[in-house]
Coordinates of C-alpha atoms in Angstrom, one line a residue:
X1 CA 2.9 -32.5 -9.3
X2 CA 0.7 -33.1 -6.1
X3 CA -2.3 -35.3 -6.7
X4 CA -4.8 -32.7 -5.6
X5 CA -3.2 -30.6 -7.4
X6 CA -4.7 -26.4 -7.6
X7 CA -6.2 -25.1 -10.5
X8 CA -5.8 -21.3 -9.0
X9 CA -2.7 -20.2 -7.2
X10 CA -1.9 -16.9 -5.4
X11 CA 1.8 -16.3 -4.4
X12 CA 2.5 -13.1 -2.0
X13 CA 5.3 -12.4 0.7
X14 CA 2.5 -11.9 3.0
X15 CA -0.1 -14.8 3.1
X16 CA -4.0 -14.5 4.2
X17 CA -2.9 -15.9 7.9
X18 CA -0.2 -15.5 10.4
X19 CA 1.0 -17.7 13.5
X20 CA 2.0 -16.5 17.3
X21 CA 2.1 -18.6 20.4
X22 CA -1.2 -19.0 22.6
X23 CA 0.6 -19.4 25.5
X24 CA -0.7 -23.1 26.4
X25 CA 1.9 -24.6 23.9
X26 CA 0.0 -24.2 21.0
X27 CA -0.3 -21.6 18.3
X28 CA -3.4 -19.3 17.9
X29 CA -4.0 -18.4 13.7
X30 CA -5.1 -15.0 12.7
X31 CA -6.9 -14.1 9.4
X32 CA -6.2 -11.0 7.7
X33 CA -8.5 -9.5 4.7
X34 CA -8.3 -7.4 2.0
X35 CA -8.7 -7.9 -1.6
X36 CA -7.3 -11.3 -2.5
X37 CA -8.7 -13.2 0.1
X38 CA -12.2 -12.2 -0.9
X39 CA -11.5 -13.0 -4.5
X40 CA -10.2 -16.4 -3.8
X41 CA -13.7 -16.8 -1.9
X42 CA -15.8 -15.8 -4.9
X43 CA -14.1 -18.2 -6.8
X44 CA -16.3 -21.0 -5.2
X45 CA -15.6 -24.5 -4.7
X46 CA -15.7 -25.4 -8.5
X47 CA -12.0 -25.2 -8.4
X48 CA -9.0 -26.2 -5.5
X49 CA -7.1 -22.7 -4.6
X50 CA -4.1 -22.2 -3.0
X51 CA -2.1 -19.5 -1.6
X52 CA 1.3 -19.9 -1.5
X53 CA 3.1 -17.0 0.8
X54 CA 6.3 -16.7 3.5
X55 CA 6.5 -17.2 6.9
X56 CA 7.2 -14.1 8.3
X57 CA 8.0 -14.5 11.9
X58 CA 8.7 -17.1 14.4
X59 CA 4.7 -17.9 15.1
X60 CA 4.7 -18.9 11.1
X61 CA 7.9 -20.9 10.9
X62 CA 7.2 -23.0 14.0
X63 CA 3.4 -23.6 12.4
X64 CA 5.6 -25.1 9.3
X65 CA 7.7 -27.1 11.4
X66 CA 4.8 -28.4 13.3
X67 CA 3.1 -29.2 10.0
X68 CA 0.1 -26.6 11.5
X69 CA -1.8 -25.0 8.6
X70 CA -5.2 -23.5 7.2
X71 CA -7.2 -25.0 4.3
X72 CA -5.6 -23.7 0.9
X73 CA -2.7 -22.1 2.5
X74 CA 1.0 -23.7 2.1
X75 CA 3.7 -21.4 4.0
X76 CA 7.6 -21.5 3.0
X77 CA 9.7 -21.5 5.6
X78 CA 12.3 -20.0 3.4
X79 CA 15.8 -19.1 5.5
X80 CA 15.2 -16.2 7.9
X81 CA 18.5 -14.6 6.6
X82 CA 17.5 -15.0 2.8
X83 CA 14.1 -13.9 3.8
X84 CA 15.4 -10.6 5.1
X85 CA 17.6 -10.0 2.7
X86 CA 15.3 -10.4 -0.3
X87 CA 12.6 -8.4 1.7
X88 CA 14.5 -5.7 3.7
X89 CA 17.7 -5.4 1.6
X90 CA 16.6 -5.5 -2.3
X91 CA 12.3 -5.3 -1.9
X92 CA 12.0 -2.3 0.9
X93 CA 15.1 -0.6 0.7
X94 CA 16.1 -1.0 -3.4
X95 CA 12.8 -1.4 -5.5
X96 CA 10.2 0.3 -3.2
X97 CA 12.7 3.2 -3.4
X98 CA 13.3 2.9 -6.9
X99 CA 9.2 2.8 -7.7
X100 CA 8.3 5.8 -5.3
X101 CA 11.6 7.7 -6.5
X102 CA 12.9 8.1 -3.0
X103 CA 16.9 8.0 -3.2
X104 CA 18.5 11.3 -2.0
X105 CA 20.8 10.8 -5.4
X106 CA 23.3 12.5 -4.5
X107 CA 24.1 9.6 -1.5
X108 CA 22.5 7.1 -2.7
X109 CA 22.0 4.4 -3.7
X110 CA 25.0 2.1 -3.9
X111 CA 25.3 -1.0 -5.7
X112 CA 28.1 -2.4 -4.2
X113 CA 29.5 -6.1 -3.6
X114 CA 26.6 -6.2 -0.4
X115 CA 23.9 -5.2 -3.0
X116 CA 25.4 -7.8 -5.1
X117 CA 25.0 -10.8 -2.2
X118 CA 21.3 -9.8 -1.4
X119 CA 20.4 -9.7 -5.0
X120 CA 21.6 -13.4 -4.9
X121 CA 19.5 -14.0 -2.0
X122 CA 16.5 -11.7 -3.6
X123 CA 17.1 -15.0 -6.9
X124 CA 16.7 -17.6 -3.6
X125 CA 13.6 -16.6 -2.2
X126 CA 11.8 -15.7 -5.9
X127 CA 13.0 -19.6 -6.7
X128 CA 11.7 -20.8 -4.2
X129 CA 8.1 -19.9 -4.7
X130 CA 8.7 -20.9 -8.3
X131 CA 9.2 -24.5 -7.1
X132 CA 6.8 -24.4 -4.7
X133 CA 3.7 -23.3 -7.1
X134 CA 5.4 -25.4 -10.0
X135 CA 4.9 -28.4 -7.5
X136 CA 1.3 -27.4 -6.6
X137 CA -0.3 -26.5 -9.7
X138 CA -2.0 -28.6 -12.0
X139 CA -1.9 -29.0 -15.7
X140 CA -2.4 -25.7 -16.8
X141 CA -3.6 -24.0 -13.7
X142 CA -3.8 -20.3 -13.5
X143 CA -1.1 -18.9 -11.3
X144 CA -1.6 -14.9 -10.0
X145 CA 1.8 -13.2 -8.3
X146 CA 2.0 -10.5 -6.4
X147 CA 4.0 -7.4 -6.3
X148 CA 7.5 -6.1 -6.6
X149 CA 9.1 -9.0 -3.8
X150 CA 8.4 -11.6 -6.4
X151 CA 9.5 -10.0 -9.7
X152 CA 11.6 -12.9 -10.8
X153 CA 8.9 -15.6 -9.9
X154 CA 7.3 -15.6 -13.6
X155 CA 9.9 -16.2 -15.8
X156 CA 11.5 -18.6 -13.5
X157 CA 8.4 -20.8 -13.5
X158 CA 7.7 -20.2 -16.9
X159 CA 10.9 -22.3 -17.3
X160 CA 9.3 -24.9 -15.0
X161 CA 6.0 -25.2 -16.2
X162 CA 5.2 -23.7 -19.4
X163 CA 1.8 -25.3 -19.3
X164 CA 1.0 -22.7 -16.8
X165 CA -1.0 -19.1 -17.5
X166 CA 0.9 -17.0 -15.1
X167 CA -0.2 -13.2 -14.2
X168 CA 1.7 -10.7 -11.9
X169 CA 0.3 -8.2 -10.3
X170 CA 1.7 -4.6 -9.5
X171 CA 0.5 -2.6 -6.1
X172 CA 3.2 0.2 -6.4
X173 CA 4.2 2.5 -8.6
X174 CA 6.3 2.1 -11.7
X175 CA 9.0 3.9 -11.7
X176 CA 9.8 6.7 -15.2
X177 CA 12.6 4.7 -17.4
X178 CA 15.0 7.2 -17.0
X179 CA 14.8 6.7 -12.8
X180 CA 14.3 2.8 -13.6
X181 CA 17.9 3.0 -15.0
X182 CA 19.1 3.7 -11.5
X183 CA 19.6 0.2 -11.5
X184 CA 22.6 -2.3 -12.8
X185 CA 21.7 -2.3 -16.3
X186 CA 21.8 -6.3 -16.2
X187 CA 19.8 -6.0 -12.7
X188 CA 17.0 -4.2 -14.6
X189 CA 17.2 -6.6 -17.6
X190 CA 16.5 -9.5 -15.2
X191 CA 13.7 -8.3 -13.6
X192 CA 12.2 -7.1 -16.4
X193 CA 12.7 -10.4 -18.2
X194 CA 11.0 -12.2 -14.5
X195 CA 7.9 -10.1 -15.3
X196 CA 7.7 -10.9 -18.8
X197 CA 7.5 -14.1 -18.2
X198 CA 4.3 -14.0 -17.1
X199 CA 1.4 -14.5 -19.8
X200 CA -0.1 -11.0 -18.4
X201 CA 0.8 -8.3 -16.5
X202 CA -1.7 -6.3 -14.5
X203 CA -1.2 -2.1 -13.2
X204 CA -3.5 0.0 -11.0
X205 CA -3.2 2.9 -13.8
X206 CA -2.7 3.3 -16.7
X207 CA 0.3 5.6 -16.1
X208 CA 2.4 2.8 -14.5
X209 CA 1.6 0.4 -16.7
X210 CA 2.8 3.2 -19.7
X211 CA 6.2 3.4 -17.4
X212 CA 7.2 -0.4 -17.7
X213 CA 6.3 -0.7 -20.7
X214 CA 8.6 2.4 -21.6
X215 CA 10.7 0.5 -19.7
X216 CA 10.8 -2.9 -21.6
X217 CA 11.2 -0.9 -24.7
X218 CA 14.5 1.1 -23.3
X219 CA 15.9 -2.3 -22.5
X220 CA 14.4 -5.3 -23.5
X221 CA 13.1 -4.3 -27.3
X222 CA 9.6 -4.4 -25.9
X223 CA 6.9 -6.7 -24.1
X224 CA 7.2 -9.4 -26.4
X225 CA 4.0 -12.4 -26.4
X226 CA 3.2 -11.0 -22.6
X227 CA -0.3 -8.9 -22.2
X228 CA -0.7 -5.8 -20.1
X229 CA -3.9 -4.7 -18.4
X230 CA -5.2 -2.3 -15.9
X231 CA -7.3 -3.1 -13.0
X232 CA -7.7 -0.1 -9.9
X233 CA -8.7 -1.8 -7.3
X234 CA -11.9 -0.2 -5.3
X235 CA -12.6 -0.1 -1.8
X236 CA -15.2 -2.6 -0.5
X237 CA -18.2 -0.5 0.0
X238 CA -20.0 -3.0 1.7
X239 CA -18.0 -3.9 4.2
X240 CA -16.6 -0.8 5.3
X241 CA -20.2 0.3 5.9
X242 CA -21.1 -2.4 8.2
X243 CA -17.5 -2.4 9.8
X244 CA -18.1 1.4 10.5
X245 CA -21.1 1.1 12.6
X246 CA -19.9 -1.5 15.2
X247 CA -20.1 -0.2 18.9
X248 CA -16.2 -0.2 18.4
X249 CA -16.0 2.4 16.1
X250 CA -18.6 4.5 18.1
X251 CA -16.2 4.2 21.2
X252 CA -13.8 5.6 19.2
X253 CA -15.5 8.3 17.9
X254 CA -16.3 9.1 21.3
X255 CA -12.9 9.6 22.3
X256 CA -11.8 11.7 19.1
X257 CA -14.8 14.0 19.7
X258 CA -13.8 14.5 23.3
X259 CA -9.9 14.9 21.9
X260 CA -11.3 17.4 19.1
X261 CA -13.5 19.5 21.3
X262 CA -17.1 20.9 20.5
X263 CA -17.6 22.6 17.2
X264 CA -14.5 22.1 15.8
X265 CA -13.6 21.5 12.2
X266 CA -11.2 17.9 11.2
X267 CA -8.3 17.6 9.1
X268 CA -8.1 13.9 9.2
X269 CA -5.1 11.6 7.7
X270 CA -4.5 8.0 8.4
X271 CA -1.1 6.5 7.0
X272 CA 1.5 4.1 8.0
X273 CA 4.6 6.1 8.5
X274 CA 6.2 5.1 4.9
X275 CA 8.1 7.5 3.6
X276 CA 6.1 7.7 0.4
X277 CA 2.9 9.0 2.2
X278 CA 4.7 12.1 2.9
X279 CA 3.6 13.0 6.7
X280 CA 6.0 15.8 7.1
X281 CA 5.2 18.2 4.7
X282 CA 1.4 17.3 5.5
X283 CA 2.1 18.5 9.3
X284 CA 4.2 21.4 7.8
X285 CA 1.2 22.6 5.4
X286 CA -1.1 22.4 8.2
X287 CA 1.2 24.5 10.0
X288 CA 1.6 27.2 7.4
X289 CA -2.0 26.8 7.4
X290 CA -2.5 28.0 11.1
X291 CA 0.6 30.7 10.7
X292 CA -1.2 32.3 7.6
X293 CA -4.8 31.7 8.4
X294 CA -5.0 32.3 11.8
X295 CA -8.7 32.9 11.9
X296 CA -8.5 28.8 12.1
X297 CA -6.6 28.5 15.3
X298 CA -8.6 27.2 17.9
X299 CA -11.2 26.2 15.0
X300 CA -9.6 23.4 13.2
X301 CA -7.7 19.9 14.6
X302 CA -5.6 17.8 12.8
X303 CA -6.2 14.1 13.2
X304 CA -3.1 12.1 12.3
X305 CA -2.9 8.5 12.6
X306 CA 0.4 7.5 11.8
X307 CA 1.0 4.2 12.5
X308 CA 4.9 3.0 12.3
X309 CA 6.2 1.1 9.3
X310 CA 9.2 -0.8 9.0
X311 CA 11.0 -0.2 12.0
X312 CA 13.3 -2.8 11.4
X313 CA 15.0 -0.3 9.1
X314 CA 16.6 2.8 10.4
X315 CA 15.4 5.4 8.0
X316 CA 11.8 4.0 8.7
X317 CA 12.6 4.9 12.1
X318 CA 14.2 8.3 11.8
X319 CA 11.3 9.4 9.5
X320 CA 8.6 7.9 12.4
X321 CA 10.9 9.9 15.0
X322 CA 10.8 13.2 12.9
X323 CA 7.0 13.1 12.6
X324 CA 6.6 13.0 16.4
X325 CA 8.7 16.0 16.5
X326 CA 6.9 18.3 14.2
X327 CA 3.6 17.4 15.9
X328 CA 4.8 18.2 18.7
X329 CA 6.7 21.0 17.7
X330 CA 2.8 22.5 16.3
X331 CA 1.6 21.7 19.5
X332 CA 4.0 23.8 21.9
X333 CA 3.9 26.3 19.2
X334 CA 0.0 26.5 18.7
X335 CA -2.0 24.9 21.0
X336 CA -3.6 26.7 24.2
X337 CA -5.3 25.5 27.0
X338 CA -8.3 23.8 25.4
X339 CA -6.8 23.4 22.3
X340 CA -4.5 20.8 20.8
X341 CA -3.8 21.2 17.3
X342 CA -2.6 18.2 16.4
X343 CA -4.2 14.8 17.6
X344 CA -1.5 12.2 16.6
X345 CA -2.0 7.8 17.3
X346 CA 0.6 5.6 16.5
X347 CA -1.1 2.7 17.7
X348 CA -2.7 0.6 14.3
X349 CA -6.5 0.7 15.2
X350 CA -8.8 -0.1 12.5
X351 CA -12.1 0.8 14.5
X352 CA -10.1 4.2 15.4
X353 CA -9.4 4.8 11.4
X354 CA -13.1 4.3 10.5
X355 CA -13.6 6.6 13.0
X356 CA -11.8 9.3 11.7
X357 CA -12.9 8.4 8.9
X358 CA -16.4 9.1 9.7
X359 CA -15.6 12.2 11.6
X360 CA -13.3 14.3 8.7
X361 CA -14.0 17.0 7.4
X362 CA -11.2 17.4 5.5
X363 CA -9.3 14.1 4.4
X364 CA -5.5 14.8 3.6
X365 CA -3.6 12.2 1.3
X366 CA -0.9 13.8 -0.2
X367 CA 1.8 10.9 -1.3
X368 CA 5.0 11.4 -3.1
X369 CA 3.9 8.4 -5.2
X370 CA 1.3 5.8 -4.6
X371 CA 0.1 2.6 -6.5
X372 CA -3.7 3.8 -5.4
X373 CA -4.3 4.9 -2.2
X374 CA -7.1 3.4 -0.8
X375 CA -7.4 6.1 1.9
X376 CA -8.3 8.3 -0.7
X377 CA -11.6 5.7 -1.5
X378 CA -12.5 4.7 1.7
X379 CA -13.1 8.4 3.6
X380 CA -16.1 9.4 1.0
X381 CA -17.7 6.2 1.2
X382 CA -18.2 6.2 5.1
X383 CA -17.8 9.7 5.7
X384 CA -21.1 10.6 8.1
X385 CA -21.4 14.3 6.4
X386 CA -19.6 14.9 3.4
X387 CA -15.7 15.1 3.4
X388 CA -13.4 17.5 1.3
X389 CA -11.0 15.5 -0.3
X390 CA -6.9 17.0 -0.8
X391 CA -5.3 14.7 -2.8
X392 CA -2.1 14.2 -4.1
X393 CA -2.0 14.6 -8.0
X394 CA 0.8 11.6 -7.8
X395 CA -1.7 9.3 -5.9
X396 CA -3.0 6.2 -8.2
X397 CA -6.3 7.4 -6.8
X398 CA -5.8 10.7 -8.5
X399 CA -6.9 9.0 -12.4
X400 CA -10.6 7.7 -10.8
X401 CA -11.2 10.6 -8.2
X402 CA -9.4 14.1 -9.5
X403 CA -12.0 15.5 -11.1
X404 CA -14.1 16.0 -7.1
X405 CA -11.1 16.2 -5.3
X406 CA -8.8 19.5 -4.2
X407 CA -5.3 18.2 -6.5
X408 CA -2.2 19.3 -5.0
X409 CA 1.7 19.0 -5.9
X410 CA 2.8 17.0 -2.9
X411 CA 6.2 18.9 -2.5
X412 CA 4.3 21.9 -2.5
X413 CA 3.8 22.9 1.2
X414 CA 2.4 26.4 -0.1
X415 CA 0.0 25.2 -2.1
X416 CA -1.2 21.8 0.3
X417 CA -2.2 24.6 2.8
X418 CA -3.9 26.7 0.5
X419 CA -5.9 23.6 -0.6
X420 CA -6.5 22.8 3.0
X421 CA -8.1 26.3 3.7
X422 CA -10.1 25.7 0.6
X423 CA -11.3 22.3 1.6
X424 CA -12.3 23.9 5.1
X425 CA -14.3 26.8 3.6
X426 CA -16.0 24.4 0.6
X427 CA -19.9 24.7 1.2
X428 CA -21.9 21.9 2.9
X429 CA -24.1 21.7 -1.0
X430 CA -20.9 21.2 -2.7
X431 CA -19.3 18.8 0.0
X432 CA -21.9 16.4 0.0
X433 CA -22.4 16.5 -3.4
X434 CA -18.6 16.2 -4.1
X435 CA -18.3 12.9 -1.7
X436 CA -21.3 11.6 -3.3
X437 CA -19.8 11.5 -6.6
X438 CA -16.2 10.6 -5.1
X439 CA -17.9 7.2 -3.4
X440 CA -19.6 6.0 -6.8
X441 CA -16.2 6.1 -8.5
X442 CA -14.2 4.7 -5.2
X443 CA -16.3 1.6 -5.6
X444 CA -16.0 0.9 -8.9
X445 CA -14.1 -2.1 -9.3
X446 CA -14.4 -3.8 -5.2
X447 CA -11.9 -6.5 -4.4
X448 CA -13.7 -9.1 -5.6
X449 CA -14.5 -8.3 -8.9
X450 CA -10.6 -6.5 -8.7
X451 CA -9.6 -10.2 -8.1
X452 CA -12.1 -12.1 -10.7
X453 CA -11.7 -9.9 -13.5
X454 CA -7.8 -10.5 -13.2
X455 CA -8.9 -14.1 -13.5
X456 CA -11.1 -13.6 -16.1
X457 CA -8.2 -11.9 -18.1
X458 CA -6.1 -14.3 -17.3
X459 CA -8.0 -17.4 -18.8
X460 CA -9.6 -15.8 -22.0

């Protein structure tokens, strides 16, 4: 063990900073956000931290090379081959898919000999940060994992250091047993087994949590010593307030007004194409929408921002592609002279999402499955007047804001429209009302009390 060694550890695929080149030889660092790095920063300076994560890309691995790095950050240049294995061929394409139950079974999936060889490399890249936070933590230091690329990571550093209090941490879905068992029977036993070895396990609801554990009882006799718990992460009221009223924002506010035209009614979604979030049959509800109801032609627009997700991987790409095509298939179809039905970005803008945001009307998040959605908990608590909410009864968001939301069964394109017309036509009273009640219980639990009470779980 290090010297100064950390008495809190966070391991993710994705750390709080990334590298690229500045162009004068050096390397320019960028901080990202979200819910873990404001945790870490409410622990104080009582106790050392550090986040142990990959680098992702050359601007990362030449930062390790160069021995370049932020305070409380170690990054693994793990093998770019066995990184993209682990993370493309068993993480993105085999236990996202499993989670969200996206296999078209009748094709897929395979588990072949080439399954067999990335699962190998999946064991490589897990170990890895096993003997990284095994080498940086001291005597019983808390250790928090993240998500489904580092399944394995507990039980092997249980073996290391059994000194340690180890919690993981799902952000997906859990996936029913009888779907889990997709899976090589002795693929599923080991990483069930990974999980367990943590001291506690943490869900966003209480419905995936129910699924593993269904699952460790179909295969593994049960949970055994290890602790589950539930924790929905919030959005961050606070900041996304103060973040919505920077000139930013305003411009592009300015710019979706002008693209919406005067008087008109919003349909807003924001999503990264996954194939999870379901895009397409939101663009083909809002199509039955206009074909049924035409009095709303001409009277309605539909803001998409569908920014492109693993592209790297061709069904990623195909589904991106296919989104384009109904939009613009609405378009020719619908639209008139002054009148584009469907106003679609591609290009990630966080200013232009709180904008929409702060513009809807109507907020459409309709997943196939979804660990939360935070979508769903950020549009009610900027929203300028009051926003209808159509949400997805398979949404993690659905257990803390169903009860002011419009539910819908996301394969059912009938119904999505029908809730879309209902949203539309929902009085201004019961709007406002609705989002006022749907912000309280979006901002429940905020990131940093998310984080700490993990903690707090964790050491008691």
């Amino acid at each position: 063990m290090v010297t100064d060694a950390a008495q809190i550890l966070v391991a993710s695929n994705r750390g709080p900073v990334s590298y690229s080149p500045d162009g004068k030889g050096g390397l320019e660092a960028r901080r990202g956000g979200g819910g873990l790095v404001s945790g870490l920063s409410a622990i104080g300076s009582d106790a050392r931290s550090l986040w142990v994560c990959a680098a992702l890309g050359d601007g990362d691995r030449e930062a390790v090379r160069r021995g370049v790095s932020e305070p409380g950050v170690r990054m693994l240049d793990i093998d770019p081959a066995v990184h993209s294995d682990a993370y493309n061929g068993i993480a993105n394409s085999v236990l996202w898919f499993v989670h969200h139950m996206l296999y078209q079974t009748p094709l897929e999936p395979v588990f072949d000999r080439e399954f067999r060889r990335q699962w190998d490399a999946y064991r490589v890249y897990n170990r890895a940060f096993a003997e990284a936070l095994a080498a940086e933590a001291a005597e019983g230091a808390a250790v928090l994992v993240q998500d489904y690329h580092l399944a394995l990571v507990p039980g092997m550093l249980r073996q290391m250091r059994p000194d340690l209090r180890i919690g993981h941490f799902s952000h997906t879905p859990w996936a029913p047993a009888d779907y889990f068992g997709l899976l090589p029977d002795d693929v599923a036993e080991e990483l069930l087994r990974g999980m367990l070895g943590a001291d506690r396990l943490g869900f966003l609801t209480r419905r995936w949590a129910d699924a593993f554990t269904a699952c460790c009882e179909r295969v593994t006799g049960g949970t055994g010593t290890t602790r589950i718990g539930v924790h929905g992460l919030g959005a961050d009221a606070d900041f996304l307030r103060e973040r919505a009223h920077r000139p930013d924002v305003a411009e592009r506010m300015a710019q979706l007004r002008e693209q919406v035209g005067e008087g008109r009614r919003t349909i807003v979604r924001v999503d990264r194409t996954e194939l999870s979030k379901n895009i397409v049959r939101g663009l083909l509800a809002y199509e039955e929408l206009l074909e049924t109801r035409p009095e709303w032609r001409e009277r309605v627009v539909h803001i998409a921002l569908a920014y492109p997700s693993r592209q790297d991987l061709a069904v990623y790409r195909d589904y991106t592609a296919e989104v384009s095509r109904l939009a613009t298939e609405i378009n020719e179809r619908y639209g008139t002279a002054g009148w584009t039905p469907v106003v679609v970005h591609v290009k990630d803008d966080f200013a232009r999402s709180l904008a929409a945001y702060r513009l809807a009307d109507v907020a459409l998040v309709n997943p196939i499955r979804d660990g939360m959605n935070l979508v769903a908990k950020e549009v009610p608590v900027v929203s300028d007047a009051g926003c209808a909410l159509v949400l997805s009864r398979e949404a993690g968001a659905y257990w803390d804001l169903g009860e002011d939301a419009i539910t819908v069964n996301p394969y059912d394109v009938t119904g999505t429209a029908e809730a879309l017309h209902a949203a539309l036509t929902m009085p201004d009273a019961e709007r406002a009302e609705r989002t006022k009640r749907l912000s309280s219980a979006a901002t429940s639990l905020p990131p940093r009390r998310w984080f700490l009470d993990q903690l707090d779980a964790l050491r008691g």
